[in-house]
mmCIF file of C-alpha atoms in Angstrom:
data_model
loop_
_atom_site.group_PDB
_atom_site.id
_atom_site.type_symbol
_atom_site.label_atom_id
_atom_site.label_comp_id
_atom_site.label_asym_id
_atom_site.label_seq_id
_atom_site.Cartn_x
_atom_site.Cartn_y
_atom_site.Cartn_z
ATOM 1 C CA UNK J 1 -4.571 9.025 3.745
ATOM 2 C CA UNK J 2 -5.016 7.448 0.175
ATOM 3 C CA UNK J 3 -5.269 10.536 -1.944
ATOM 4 C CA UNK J 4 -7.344 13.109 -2.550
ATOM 5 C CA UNK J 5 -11.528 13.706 -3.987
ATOM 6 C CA UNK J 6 -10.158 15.358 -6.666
ATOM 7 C CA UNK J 7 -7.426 12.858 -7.984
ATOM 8 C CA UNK J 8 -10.329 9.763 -6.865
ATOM 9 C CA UNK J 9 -12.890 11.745 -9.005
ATOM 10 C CA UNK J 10 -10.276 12.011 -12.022
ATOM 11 C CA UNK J 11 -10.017 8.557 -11.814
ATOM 12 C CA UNK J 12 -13.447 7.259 -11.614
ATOM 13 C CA UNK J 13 -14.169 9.353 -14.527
ATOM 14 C CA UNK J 14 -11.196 8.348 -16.834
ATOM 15 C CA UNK J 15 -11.056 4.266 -15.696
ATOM 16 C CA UNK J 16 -13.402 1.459 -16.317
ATOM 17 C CA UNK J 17 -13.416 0.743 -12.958
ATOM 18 C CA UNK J 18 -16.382 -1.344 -10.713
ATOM 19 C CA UNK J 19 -18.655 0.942 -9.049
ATOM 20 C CA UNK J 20 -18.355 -1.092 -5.777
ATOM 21 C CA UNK J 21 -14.747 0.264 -5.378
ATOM 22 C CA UNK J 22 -16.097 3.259 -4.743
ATOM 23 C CA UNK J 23 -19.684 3.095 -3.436
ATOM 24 C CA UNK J 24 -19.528 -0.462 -1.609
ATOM 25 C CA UNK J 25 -19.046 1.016 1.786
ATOM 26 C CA UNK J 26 -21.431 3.249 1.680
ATOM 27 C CA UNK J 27 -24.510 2.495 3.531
ATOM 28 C CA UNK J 28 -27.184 0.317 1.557
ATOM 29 C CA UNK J 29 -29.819 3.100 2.170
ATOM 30 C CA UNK J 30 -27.563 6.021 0.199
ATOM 31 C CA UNK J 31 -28.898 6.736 -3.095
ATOM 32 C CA UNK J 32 -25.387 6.685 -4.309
ATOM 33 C CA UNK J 33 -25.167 3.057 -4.171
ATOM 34 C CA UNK J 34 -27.764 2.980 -7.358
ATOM 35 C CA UNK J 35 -25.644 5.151 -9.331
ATOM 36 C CA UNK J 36 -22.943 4.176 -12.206
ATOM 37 C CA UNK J 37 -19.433 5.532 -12.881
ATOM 38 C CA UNK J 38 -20.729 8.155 -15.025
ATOM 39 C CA UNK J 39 -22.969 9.104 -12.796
ATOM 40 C CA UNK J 40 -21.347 9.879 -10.201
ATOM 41 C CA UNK J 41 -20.426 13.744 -9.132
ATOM 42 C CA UNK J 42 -17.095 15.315 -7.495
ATOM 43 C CA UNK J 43 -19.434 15.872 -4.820
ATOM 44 C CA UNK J 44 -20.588 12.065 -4.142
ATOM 45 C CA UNK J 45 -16.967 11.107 -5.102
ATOM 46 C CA UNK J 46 -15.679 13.062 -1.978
ATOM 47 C CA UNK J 47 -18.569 11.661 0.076
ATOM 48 C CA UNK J 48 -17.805 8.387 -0.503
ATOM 49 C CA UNK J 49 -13.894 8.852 0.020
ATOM 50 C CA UNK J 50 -14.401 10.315 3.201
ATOM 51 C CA UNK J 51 -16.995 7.395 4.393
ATOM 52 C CA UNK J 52 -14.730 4.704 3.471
ATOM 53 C CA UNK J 53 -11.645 6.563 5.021
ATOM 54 C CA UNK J 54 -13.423 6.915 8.733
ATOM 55 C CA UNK J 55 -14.349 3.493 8.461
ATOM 56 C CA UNK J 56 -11.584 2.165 7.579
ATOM 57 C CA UNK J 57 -9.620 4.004 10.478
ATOM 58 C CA UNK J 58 -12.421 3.541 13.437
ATOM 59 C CA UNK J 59 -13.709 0.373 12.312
ATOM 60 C CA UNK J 60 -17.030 1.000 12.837
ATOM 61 C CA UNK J 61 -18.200 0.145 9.547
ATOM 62 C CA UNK J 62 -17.601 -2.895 7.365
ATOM 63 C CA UNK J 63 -14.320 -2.812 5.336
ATOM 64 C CA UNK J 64 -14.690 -6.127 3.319
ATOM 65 C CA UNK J 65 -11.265 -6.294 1.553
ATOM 66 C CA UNK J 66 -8.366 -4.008 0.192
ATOM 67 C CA UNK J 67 -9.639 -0.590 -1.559
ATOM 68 C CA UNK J 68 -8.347 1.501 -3.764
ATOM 69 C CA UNK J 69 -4.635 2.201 -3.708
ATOM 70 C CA UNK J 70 -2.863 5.244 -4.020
ATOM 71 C CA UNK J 71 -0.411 4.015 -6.706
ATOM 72 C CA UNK J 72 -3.519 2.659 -9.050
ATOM 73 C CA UNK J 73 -5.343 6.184 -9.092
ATOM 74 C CA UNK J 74 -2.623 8.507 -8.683
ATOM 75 C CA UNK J 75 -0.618 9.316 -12.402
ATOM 76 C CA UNK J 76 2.568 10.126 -11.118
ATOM 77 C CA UNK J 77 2.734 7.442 -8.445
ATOM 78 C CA UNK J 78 1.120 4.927 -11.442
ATOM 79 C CA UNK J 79 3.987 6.127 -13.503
ATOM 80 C CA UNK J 80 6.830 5.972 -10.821
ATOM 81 C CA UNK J 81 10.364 4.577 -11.956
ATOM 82 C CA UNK J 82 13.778 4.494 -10.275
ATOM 83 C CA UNK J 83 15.910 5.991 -12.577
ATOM 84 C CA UNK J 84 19.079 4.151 -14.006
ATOM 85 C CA UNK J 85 21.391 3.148 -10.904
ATOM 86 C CA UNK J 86 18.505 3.675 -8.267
ATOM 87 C CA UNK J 87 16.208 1.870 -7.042
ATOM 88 C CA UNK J 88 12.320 2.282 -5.766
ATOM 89 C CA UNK J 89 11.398 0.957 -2.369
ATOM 90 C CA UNK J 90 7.829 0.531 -1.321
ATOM 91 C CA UNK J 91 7.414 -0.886 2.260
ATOM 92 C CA UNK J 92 4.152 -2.486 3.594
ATOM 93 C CA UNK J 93 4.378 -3.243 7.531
ATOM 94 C CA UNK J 94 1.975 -5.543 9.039
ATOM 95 C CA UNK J 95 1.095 -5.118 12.878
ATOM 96 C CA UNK J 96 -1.435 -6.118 15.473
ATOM 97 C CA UNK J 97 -3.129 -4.244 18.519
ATOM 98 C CA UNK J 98 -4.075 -5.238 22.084
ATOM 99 C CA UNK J 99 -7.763 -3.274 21.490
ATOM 100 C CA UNK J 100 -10.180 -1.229 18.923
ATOM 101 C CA UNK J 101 -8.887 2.000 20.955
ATOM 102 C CA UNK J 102 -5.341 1.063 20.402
ATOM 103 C CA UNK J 103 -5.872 0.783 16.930
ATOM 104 C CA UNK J 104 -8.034 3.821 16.501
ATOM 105 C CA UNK J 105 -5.103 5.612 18.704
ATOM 106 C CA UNK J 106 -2.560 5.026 16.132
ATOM 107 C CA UNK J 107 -4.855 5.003 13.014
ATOM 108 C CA UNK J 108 -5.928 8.677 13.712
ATOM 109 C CA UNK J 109 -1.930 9.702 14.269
ATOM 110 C CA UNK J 110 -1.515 8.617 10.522
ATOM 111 C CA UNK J 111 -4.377 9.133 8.715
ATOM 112 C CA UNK J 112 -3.785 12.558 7.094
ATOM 113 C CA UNK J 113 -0.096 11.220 5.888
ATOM 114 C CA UNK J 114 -0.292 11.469 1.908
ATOM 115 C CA UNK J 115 -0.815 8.591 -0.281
ATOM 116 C CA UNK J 116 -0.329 5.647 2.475
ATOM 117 C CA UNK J 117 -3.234 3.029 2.404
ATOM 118 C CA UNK J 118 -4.688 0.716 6.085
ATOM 119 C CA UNK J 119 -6.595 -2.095 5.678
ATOM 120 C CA UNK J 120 -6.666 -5.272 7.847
ATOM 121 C CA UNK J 121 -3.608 -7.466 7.884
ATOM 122 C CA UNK J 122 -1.803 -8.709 11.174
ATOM 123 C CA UNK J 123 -2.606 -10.062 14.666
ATOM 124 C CA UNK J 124 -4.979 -9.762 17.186
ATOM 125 C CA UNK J 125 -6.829 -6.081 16.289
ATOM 126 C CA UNK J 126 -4.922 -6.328 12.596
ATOM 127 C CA UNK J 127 -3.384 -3.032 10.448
ATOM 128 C CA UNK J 128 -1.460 -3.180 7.828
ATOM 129 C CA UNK J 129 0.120 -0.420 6.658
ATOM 130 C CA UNK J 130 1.725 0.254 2.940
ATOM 131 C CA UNK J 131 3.564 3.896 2.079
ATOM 132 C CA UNK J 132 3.945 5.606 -1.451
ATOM 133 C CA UNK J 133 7.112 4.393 -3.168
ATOM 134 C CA UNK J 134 10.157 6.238 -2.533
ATOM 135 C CA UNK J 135 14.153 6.323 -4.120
ATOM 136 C CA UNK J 136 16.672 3.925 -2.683
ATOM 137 C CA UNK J 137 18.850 7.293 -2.333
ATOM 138 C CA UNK J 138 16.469 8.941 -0.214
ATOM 139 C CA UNK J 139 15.368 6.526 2.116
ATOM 140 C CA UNK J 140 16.280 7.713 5.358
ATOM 141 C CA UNK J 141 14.601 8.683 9.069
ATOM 142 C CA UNK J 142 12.280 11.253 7.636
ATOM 143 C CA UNK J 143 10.549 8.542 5.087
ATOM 144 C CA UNK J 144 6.927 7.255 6.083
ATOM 145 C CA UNK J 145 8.260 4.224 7.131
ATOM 146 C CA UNK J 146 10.585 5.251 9.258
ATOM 147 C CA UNK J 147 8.525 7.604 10.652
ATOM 148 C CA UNK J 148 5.775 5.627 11.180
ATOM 149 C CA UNK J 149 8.155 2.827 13.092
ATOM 150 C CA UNK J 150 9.063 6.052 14.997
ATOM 151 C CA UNK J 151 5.186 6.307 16.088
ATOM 152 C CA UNK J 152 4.906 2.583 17.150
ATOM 153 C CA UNK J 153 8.057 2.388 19.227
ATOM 154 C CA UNK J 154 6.723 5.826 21.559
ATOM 155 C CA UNK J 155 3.365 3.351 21.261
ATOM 156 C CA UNK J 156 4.919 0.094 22.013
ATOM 157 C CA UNK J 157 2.362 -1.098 24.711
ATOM 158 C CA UNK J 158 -0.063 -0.758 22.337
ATOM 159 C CA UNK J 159 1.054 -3.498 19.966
ATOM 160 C CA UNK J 160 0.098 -7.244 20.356
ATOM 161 C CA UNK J 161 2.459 -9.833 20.291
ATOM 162 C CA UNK J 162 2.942 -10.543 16.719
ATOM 163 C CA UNK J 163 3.004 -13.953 15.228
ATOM 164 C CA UNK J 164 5.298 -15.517 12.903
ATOM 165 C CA UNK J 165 3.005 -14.598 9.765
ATOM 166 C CA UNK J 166 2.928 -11.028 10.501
ATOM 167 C CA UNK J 167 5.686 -9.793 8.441
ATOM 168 C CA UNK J 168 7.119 -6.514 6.739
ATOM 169 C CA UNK J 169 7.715 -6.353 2.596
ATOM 170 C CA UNK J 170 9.899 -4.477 0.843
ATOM 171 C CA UNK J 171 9.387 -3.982 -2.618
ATOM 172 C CA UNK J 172 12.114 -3.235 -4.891
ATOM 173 C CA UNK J 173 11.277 -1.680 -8.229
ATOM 174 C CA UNK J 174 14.051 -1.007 -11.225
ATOM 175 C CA UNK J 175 13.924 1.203 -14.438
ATOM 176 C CA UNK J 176 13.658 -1.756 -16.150
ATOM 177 C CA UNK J 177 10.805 -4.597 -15.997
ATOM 178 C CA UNK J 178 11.717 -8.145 -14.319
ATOM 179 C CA UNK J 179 11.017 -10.491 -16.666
ATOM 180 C CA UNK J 180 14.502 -10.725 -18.196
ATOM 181 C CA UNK J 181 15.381 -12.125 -14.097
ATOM 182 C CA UNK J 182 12.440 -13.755 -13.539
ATOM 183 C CA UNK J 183 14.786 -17.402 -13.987
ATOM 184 C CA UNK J 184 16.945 -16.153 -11.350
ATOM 185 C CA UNK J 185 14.233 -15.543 -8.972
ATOM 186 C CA UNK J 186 12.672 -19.053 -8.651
ATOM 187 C CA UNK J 187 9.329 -20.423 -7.444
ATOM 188 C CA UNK J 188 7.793 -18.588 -4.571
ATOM 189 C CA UNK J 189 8.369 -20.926 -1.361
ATOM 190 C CA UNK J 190 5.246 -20.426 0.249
ATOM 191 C CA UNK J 191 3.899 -22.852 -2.175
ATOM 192 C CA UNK J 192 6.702 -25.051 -3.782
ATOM 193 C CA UNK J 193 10.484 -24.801 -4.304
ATOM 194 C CA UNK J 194 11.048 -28.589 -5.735
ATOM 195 C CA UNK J 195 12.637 -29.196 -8.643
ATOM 196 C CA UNK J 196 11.830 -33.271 -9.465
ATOM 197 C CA UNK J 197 13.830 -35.342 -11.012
ATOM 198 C CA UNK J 198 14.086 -38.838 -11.702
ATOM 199 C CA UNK J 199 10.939 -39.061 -8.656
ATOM 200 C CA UNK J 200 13.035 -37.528 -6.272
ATOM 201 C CA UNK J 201 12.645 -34.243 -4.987
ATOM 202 C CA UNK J 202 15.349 -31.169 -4.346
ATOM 203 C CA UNK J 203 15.011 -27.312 -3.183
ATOM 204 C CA UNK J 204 15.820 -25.771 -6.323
ATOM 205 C CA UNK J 205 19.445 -23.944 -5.141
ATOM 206 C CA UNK J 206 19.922 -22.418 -8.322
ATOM 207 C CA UNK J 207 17.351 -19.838 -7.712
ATOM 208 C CA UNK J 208 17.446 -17.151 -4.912
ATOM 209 C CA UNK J 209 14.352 -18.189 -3.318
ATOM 210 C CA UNK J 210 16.057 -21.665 -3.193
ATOM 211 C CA UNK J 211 19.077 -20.416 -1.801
ATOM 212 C CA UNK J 212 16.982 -18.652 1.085
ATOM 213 C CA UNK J 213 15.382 -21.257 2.067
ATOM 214 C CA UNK J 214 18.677 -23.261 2.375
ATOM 215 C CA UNK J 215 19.873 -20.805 4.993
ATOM 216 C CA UNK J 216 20.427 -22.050 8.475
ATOM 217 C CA UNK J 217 18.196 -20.737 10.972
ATOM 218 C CA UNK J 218 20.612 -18.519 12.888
ATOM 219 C CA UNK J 219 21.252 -17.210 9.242
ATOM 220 C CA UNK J 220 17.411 -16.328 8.615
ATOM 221 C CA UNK J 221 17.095 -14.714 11.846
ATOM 222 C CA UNK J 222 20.233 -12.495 11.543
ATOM 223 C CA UNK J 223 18.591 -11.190 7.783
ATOM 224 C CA UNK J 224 15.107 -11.513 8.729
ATOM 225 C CA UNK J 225 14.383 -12.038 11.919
ATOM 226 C CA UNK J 226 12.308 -14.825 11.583
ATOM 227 C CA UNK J 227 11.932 -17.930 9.258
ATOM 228 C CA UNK J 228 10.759 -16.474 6.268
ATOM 229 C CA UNK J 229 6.771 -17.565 4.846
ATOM 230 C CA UNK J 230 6.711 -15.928 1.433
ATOM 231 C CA UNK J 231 10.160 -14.883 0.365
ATOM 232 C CA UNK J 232 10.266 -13.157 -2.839
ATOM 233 C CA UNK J 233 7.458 -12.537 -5.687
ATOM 234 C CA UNK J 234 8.147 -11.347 -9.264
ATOM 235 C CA UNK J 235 6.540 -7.923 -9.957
ATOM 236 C CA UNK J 236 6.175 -6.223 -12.988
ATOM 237 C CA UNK J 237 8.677 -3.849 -12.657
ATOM 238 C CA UNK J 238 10.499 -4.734 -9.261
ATOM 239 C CA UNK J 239 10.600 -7.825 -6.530
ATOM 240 C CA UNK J 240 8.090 -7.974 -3.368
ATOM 241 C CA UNK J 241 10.820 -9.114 -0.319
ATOM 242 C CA UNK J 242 8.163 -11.160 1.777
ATOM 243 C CA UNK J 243 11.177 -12.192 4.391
ATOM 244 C CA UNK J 244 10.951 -9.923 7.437
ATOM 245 C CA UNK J 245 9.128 -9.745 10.570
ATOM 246 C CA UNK J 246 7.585 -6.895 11.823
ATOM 247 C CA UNK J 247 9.349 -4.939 14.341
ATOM 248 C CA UNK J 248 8.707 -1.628 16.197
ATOM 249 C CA UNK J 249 12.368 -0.708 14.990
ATOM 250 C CA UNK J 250 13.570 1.773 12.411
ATOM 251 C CA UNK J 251 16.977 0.186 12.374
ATOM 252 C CA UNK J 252 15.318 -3.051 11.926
ATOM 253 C CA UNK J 253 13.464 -1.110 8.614
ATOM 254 C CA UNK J 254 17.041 0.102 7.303
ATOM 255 C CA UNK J 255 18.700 -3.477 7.528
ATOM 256 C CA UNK J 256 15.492 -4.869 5.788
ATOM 257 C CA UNK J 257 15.662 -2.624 3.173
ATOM 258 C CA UNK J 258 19.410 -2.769 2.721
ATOM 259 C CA UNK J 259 19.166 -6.707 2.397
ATOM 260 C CA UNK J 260 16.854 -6.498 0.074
ATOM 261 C CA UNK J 261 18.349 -4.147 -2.015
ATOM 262 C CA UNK J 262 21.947 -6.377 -2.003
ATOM 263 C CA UNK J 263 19.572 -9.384 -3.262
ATOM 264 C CA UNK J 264 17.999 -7.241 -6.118
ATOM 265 C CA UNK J 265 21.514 -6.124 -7.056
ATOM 266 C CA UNK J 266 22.230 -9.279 -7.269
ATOM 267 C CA UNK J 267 19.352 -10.494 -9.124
ATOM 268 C CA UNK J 268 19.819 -8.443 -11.619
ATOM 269 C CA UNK J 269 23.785 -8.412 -11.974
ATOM 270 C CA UNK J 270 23.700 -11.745 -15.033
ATOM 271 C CA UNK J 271 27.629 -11.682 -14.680
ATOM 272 C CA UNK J 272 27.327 -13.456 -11.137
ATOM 273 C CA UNK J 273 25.544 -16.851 -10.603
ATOM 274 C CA UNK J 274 22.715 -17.759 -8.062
ATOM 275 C CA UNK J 275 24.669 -20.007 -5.155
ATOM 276 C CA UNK J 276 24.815 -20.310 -1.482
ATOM 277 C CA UNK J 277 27.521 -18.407 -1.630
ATOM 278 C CA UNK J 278 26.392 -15.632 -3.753
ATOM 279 C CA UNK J 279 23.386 -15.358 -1.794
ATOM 280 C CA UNK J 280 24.848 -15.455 1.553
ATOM 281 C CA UNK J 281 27.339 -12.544 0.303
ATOM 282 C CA UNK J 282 24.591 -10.287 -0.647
ATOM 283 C CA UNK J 283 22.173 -11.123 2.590
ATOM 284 C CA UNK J 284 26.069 -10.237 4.547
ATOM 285 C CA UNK J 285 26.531 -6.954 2.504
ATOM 286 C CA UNK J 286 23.335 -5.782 3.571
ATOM 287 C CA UNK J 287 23.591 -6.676 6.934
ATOM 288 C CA UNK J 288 26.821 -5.165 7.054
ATOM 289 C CA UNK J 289 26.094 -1.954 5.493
ATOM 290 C CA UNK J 290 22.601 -1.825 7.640
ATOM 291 C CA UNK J 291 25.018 -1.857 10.898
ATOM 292 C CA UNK J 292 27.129 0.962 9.495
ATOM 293 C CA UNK J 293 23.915 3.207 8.730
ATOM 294 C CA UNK J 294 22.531 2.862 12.165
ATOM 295 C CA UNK J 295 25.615 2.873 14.135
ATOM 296 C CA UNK J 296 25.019 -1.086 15.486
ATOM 297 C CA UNK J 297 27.574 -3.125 16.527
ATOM 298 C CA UNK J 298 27.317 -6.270 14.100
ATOM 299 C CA UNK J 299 27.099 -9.754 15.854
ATOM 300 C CA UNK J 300 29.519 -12.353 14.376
ATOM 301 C CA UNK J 301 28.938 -14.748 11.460
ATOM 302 C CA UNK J 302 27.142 -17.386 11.815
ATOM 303 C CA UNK J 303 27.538 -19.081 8.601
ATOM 304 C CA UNK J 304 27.446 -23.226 8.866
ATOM 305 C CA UNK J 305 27.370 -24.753 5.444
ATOM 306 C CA UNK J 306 23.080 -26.199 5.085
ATOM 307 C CA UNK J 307 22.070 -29.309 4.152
ATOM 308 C CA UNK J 308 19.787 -29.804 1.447
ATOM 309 C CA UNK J 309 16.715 -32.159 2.436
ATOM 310 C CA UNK J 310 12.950 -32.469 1.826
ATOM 311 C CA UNK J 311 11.816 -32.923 5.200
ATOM 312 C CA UNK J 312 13.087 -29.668 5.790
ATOM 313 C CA UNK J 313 11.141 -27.949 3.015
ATOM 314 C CA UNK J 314 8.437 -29.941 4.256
ATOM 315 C CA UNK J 315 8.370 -28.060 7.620
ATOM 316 C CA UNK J 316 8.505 -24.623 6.280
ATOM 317 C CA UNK J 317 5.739 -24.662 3.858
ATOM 318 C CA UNK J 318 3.804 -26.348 6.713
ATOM 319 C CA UNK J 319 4.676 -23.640 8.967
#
């Protein structure tokens, strides 16, 4: 899990980075906690990974917020592009447990996979779980992902009943950065998608995110399975796909990531515009190509034309 005391202590030494990052968990007593960055030895660099690692995955200890992550310290995951025609996917996948043993059950099967991070997202006894970047062409059954929805479907009594918030993210990096698409993108939902004008308000359906939201219902659950609370953030050098719910499900994981890939595609295509339409088409193509991977037999269309209103806007940011 994370990485290892040799690639933490490279790091340390080489980044201006705040000590409590890397001595905060460590009991108030150690005299570690008095040290700086420069002080610090391979030897208390290891100690301290391996303290904040069985905390993190027996919960024993307190874990106050996210920690280090493998793609910040490691250079070639830092560095990692999709080459020309590819794409990067990075999947985070929140989840909940029924008890502390549940969790720990699960948390011990994983925690010697390389460069994944756990911290505490999700329902109930929360873990969420976020896997090194991988190519768009390899992306299959043996990826941690996958393999990791593998795990929770053999452990499915163990999970809690998720809630609508707990959701699975796909990010979807390019070789190039995102700014030049960043118009085509929109305003992230979860906190406004109005465009004003003339004191009246409208989604903004020139933008994906606007189109999204615009979907019908039975539309967002066939994509997503769920009404969607985030939908997509810009990142530097890809999009985060906040539209998903959490599912014990690898084929769920392949139509997620194929959707979002047919959006990014789109996105980033400058020849076609941003409407319903478009957007429907590549949420469909996804879908469609999802079923063919995995051998499911898609359900029918259930496209109905949406009607653009406030109220309804309304709702889903309340939600």
């Amino acid at each position: 899990m994370f990485f290892s005391a040799r690639e933490l202590f490279n790091y340390v030494s080489t980044t201006d980075i705040h000590m409590s990052y890397i001595t905060g968990f460590m009991p108030a007593s150690d005299p570690v906690r008095n040290k700086s960055r420069r002080q610090l030895t391979f030897k208390e660099v290891k100690k301290c990974l391996e303290y904040t690692r069985r905390q993190i995955v027996t919960r024993e200890g307190h874990f106050p917020h996210k920690w280090l992550r493998p793609w910040d310290v490691v250079p070639h995951l830092k560095n990692f592009r999709a080459p020309e025609g590819d794409f990067g996917i990075g999947i985070e996948i929140e989840y909940g447990f029924n008890t502390t043993e549940d969790f720990q059950y699960i948390a011990n099967k994983i925690k010697d996979w390389k460069y994944i991070a756990m911290d505490y997202e999700g329902d109930h006894v929360p873990l969420e779980t976020t896997f090194q970047p991988t190519l768009y062409s390899q992306f299959g059954p043996n990826s941690q992902a996958m393999r990791y929805l593998y795990l929770l479907k053999r452990e499915e009594a163990r999970l809690a009943t998720t809630g609508i918030n707990v959701g699975t993210h796909v990010n979807v990096s390019c070789s190039v950065p995102m700014t030049a698409y960043g118009h085509r993108v929109g305003p992230v939902l979860r906190y406004t998608a109005l465009v004003y004008h003339s004191g009246e308000s409208y989604i903004n359906s020139g933008t994906v995110n606007g189109c999204l939201l615009n979907l019908t219902r039975e539309e967002k659950l066939r994509y997503f399975n769920r009404e969607p609370y985030g939908y997509i953030d810009k990142q530097p050098y890809g999009l985060e796909f906040k539209l998903f719910h959490s599912e014990p499900d690898p084929k769920q994981l392949v139509k997620y990531v194929e959707v979002s890939v047919a959006l990014q595609r789109l996105l980033i295509d400058t020849t076609t515009p941003i409407t319903m339409s478009t957007v429907r088409a590549a949420c469909e193509a996804g879908y469609q190509l999802a079923c063919k991977k995995t051998k499911l037999k898609p359900e029918a269309p259930v496209w109905e034309e949406p009607v653009a209103n406030v109220s309804a806007l309304e709702e889903a940011l309340a939600a």
